[in-house]
Coordinates of C-alpha atoms in Angstrom, one line a residue:
X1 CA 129.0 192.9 48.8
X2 CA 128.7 190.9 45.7
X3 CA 125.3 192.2 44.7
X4 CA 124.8 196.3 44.4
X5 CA 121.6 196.8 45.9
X6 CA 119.3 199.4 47.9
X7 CA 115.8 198.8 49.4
X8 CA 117.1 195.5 51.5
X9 CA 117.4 194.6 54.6
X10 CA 120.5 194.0 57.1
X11 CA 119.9 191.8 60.4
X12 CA 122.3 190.7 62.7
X13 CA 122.1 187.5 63.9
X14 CA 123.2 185.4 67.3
X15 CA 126.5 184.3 65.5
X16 CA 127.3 187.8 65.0
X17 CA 127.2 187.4 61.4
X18 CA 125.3 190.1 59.4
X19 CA 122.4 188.5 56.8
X20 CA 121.3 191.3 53.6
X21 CA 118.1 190.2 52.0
X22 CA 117.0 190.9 48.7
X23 CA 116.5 194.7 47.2
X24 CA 116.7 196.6 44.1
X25 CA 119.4 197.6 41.5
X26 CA 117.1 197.8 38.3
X27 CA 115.4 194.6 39.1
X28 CA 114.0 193.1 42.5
X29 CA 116.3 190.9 44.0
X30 CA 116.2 187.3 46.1
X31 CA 119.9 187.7 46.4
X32 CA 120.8 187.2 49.6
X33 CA 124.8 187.3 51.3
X34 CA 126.1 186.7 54.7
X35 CA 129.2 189.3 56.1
X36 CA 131.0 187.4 58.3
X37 CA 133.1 190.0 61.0
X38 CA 136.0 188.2 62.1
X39 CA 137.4 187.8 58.0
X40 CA 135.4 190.7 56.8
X41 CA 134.0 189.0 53.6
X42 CA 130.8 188.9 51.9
X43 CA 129.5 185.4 51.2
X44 CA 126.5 184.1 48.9
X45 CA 124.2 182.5 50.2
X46 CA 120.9 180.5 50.3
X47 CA 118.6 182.6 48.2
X48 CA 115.1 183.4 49.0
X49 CA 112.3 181.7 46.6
X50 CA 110.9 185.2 45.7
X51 CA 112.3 188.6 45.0
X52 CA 112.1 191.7 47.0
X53 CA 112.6 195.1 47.6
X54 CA 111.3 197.4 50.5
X55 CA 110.1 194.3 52.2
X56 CA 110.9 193.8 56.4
X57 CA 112.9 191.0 58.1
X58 CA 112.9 190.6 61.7
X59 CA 115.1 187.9 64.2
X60 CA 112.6 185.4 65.4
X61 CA 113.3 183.0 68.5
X62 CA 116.5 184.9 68.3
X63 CA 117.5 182.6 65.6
X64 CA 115.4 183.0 62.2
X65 CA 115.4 185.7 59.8
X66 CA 111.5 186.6 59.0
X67 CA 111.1 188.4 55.9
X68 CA 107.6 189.6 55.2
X69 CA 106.2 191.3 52.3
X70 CA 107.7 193.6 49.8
X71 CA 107.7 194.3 46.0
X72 CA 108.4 192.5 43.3
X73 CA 109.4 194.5 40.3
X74 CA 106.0 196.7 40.9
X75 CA 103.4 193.4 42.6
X76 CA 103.2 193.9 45.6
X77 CA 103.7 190.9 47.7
X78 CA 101.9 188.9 51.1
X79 CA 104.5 186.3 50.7
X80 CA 106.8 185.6 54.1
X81 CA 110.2 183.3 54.4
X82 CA 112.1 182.1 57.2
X83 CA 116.3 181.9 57.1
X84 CA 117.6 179.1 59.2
X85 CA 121.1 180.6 59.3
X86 CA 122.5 177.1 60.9
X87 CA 121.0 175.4 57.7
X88 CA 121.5 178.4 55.2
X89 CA 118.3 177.4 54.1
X90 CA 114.8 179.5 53.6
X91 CA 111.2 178.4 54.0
X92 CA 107.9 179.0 53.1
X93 CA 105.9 180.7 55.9
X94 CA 102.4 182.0 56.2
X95 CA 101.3 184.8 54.0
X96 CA 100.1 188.0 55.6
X97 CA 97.0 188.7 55.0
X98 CA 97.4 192.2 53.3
X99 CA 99.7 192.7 50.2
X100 CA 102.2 195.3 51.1
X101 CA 105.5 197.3 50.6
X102 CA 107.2 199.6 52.4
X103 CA 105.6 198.5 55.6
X104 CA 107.0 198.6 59.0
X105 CA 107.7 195.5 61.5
X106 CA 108.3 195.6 65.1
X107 CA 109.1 192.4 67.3
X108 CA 107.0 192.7 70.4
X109 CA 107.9 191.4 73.8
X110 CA 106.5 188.2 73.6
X111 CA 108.3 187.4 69.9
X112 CA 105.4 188.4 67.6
X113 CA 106.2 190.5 64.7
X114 CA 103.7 193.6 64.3
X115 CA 103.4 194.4 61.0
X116 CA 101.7 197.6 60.4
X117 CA 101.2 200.4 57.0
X118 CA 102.4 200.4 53.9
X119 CA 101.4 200.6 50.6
X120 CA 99.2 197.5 49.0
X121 CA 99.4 198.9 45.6
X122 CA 96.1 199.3 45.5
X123 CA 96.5 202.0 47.9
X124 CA 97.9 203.2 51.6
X125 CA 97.3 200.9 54.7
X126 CA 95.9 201.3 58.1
X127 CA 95.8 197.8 58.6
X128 CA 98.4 195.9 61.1
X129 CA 99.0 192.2 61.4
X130 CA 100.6 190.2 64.2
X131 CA 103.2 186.6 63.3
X132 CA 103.7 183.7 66.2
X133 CA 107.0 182.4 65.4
X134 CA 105.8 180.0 67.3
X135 CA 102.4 178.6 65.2
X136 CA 103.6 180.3 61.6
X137 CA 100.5 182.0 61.4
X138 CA 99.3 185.9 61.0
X139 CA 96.1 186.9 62.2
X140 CA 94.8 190.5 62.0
X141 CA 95.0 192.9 64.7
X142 CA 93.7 196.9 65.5
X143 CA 94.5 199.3 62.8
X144 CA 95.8 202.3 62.5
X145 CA 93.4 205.7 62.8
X146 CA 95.8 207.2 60.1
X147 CA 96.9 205.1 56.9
X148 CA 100.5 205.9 56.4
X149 CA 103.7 205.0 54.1
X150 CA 107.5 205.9 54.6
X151 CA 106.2 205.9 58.5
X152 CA 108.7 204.9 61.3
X153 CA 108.0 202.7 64.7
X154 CA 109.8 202.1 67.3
X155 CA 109.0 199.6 70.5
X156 CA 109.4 201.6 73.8
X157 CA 110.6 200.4 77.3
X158 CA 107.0 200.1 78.2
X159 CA 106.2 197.3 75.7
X160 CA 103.8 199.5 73.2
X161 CA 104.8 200.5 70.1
X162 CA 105.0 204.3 68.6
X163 CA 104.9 204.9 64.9
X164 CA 105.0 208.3 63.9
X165 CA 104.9 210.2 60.9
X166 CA 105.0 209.1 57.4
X167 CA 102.5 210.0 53.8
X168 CA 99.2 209.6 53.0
X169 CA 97.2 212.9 51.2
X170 CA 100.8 214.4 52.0
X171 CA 103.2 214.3 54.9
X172 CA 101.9 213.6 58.1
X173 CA 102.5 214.7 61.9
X174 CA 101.1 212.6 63.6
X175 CA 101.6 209.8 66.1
X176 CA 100.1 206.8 67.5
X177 CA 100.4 203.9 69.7
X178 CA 99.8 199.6 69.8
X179 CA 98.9 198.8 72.6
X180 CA 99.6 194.7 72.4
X181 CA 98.0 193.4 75.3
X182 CA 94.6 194.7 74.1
X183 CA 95.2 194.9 70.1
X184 CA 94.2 198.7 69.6
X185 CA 96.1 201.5 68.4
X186 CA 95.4 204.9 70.4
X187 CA 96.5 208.9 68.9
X188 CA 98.7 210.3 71.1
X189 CA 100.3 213.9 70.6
X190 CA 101.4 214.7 67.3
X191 CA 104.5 216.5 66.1
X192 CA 105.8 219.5 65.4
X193 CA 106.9 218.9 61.8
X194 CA 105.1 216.7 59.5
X195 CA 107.5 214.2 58.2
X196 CA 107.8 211.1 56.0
X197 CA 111.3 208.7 55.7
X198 CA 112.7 209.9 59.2
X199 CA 114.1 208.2 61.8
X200 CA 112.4 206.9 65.2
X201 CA 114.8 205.9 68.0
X202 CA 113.7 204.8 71.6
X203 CA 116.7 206.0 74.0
X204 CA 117.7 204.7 77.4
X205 CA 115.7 207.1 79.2
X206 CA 112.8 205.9 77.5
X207 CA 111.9 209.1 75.5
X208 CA 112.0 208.6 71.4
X209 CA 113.9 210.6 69.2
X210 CA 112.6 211.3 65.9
X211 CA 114.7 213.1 63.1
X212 CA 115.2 214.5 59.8
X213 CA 112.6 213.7 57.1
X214 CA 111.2 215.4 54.3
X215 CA 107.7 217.3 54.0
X216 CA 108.4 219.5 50.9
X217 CA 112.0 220.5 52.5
X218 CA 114.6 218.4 53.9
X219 CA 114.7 218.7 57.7
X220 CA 116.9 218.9 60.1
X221 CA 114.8 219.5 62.8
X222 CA 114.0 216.8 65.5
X223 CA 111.8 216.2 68.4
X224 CA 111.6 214.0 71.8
X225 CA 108.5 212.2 72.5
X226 CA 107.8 211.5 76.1
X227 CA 105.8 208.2 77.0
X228 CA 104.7 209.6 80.5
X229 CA 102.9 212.7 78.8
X230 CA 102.1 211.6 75.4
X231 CA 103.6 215.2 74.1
X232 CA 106.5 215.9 71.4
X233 CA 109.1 218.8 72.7
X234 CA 111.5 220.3 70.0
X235 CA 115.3 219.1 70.6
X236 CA 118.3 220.3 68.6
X237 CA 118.6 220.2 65.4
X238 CA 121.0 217.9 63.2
X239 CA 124.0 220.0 61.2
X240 CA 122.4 219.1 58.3
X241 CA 119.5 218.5 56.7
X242 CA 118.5 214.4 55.3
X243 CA 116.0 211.8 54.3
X244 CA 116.3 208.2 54.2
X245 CA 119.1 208.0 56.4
X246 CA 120.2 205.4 59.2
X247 CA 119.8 205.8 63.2
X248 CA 121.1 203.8 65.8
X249 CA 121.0 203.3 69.2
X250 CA 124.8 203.0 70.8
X251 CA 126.0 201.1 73.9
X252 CA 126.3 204.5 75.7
X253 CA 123.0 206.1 74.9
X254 CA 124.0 208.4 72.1
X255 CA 122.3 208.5 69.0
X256 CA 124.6 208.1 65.8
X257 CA 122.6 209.2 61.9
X258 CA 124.7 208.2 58.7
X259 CA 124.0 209.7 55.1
X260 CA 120.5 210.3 53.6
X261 CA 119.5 212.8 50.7
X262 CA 119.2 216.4 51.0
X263 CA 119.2 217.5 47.1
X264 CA 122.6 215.8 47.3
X265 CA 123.9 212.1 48.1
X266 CA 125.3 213.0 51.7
X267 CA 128.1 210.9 53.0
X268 CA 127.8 213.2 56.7
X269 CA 127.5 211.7 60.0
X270 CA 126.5 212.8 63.2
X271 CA 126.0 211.3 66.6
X272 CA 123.1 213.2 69.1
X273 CA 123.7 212.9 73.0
X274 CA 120.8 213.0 74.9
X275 CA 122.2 214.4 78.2
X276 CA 123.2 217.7 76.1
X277 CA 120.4 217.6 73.3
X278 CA 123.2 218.2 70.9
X279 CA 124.3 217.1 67.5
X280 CA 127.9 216.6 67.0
X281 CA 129.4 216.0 63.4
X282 CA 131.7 213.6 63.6
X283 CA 133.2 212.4 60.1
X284 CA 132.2 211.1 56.9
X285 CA 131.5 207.5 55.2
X286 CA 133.8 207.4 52.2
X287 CA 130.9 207.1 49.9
X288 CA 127.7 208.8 49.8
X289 CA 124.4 207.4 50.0
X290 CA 120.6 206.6 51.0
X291 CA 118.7 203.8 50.9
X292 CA 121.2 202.2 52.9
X293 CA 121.6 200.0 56.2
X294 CA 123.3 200.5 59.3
X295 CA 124.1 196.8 61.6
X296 CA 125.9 197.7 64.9
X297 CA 128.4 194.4 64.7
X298 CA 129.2 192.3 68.3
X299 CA 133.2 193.7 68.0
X300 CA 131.4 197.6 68.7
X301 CA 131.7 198.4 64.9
X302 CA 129.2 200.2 62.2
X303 CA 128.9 198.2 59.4
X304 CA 127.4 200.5 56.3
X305 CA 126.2 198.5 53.1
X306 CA 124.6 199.1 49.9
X307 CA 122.2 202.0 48.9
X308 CA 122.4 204.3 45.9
X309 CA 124.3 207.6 44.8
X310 CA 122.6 209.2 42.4
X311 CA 121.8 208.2 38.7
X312 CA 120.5 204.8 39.8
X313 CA 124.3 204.4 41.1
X314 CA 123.5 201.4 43.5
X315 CA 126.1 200.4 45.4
X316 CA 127.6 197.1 46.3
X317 CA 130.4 198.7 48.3
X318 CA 130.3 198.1 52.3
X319 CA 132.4 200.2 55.3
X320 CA 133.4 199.9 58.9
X321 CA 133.1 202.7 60.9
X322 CA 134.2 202.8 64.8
X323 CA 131.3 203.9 66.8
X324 CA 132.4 207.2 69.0

């Protein structure tokens, strides 16, 4: 990339391209750069009116980038933009009506964002919001029975959303669920392990797989939640422990985790089948890191970008891996 940077975001969009949004590598950044697949070079682009680190963005109308919220060299933000990739051009959009950072987003089935958590700076968040691409407006929705940070959702196959885990008064366990065609959240079972800065990934068979984290200890452990009962069941656990790594979900159901922190930078990766419940180390990155992203590109490749090292080593360095 031409900008080091962790704390962004990386969405792919229609054209296959990959758009990174803002971050941190000292200061907050509105830097923003386009990787284009088929030359495999980073280009500069539009950049976004405001800067921002551990903000969201989300595809909208399957063709604008959303980016909602975030922090601004310690102010906390309500501000949202749209990217019109075909116009490399951003927008002003409505604000939310919480200030918040390190927030989660979740594009529903009917192309609303949910925005839900986070921290306002004035303190953890229960509340949740919901944007209509199609109006430009938030309004407010159910909150949360738990206020939460460094949380994880994930949208399952039945249209609600689970978000699990995360901090507030120390690590947390529990679960819940949005339900959107009535606005409320419900608790559903909780955990086995507290844990904050996991990963939450909804499988083909419609179970989610939660793992790693940290709760005083780096874990390895990881659990399968299963819509049907509302119950958490222990799977197996990762080869090695990690926070505030990357999950995601492949073409043939499998599960593949890159990096994280464990006391060390970690450059491991591993790839979990469901159909054997078993991690499988399968190589490293060439550089360590957390803080990063992971964008499963159109030609069936990983593309890895950014984080940070160690030392506030922030990376602008980016790899291809070939997904197993």
């Amino acid at each position: 990339m031409n900008i080091a940077r962790k704390f962004h975001t990386a969405s792919r969009l229609i054209n296959g391209k990959v758009l990174v949004t803002g971050g941190y590598n000292g200061i907050s950044l509105n830097n923003t750069e386009l990787y284009d697949p088929s030359t495999g070079i980073w280009k500069t682009t539009a950049s976004m009116s405001t800067e921002r680190q551990e903000h969201t963005a989300s595809v909208v109308t399957n063709v604008n980038v959303l980016v909602a919220g975030g922090i601004k060299d310690g102010l906390f933000l309500n501000t949202a933009a749209l990217y019109n990739p075909s116009a490399d051009s951003w927008t002003v959009t409505g604000n939310m009506h919480r200030l918040r950072g390190a927030h989660t987003a979740t594009i529903l089935r009917d192309g609303k964002v949910l925005i839900n958590g986070g921290d306002s700076g004035d303190g953890f968040l229960n509340t949740a919001e919901l944007y209509d691409p199609s109006t430009e407006i938030w309004t407010t929705t159910g909150n949360m029975n738990y206020k939460r940070v460094d949380h994880a959702t994930s949208l399952l196959t039945n249209g609600k959303v689970l978000v699990a885990g995360g901090l507030y008064h120390g690590p947390l366990n529990s679960a819940e669920l949005y339900d959107p065609s009535i606005g409320i959240w419900t608790t559903t079972g909780s955990m086995s392990d507290t844990r904050q800065c996991s990963t939450l990934s909804t499988l083909i068979n419609g179970k989610v797989l939660v793992a790693g984290g940290f709760n005083g200890s780096y874990l390895k452990s990881a659990e399968l939640y299963d819509p049907s009962t509302g119950n958490w069941t222990t799977t197996g656990s990762m080869n090695f422990t990690r926070r505030c790594h990357t999950a995601s979900l492949l073409a043939n159901g499998k599960v593949l985790v890159t990096g994280g922190y464990n006391g060390v930078y970690i450059s491991n990766t591993e790839l979990y089948d469901p159909s054997t419940e078993i991690w499988t180390s399968i190589g490293n990155m060439n550089i360590a890191r957390e803080h990063h992203t992971a964008s499963i590109l159109t030609n069936g490749i990983l593309l890895i970008a950014g984080g940070e090292k160690g030392n506030d080593m922030y990376l602008n360095n980016a790899e291809l891996f070939p997904l197993p």
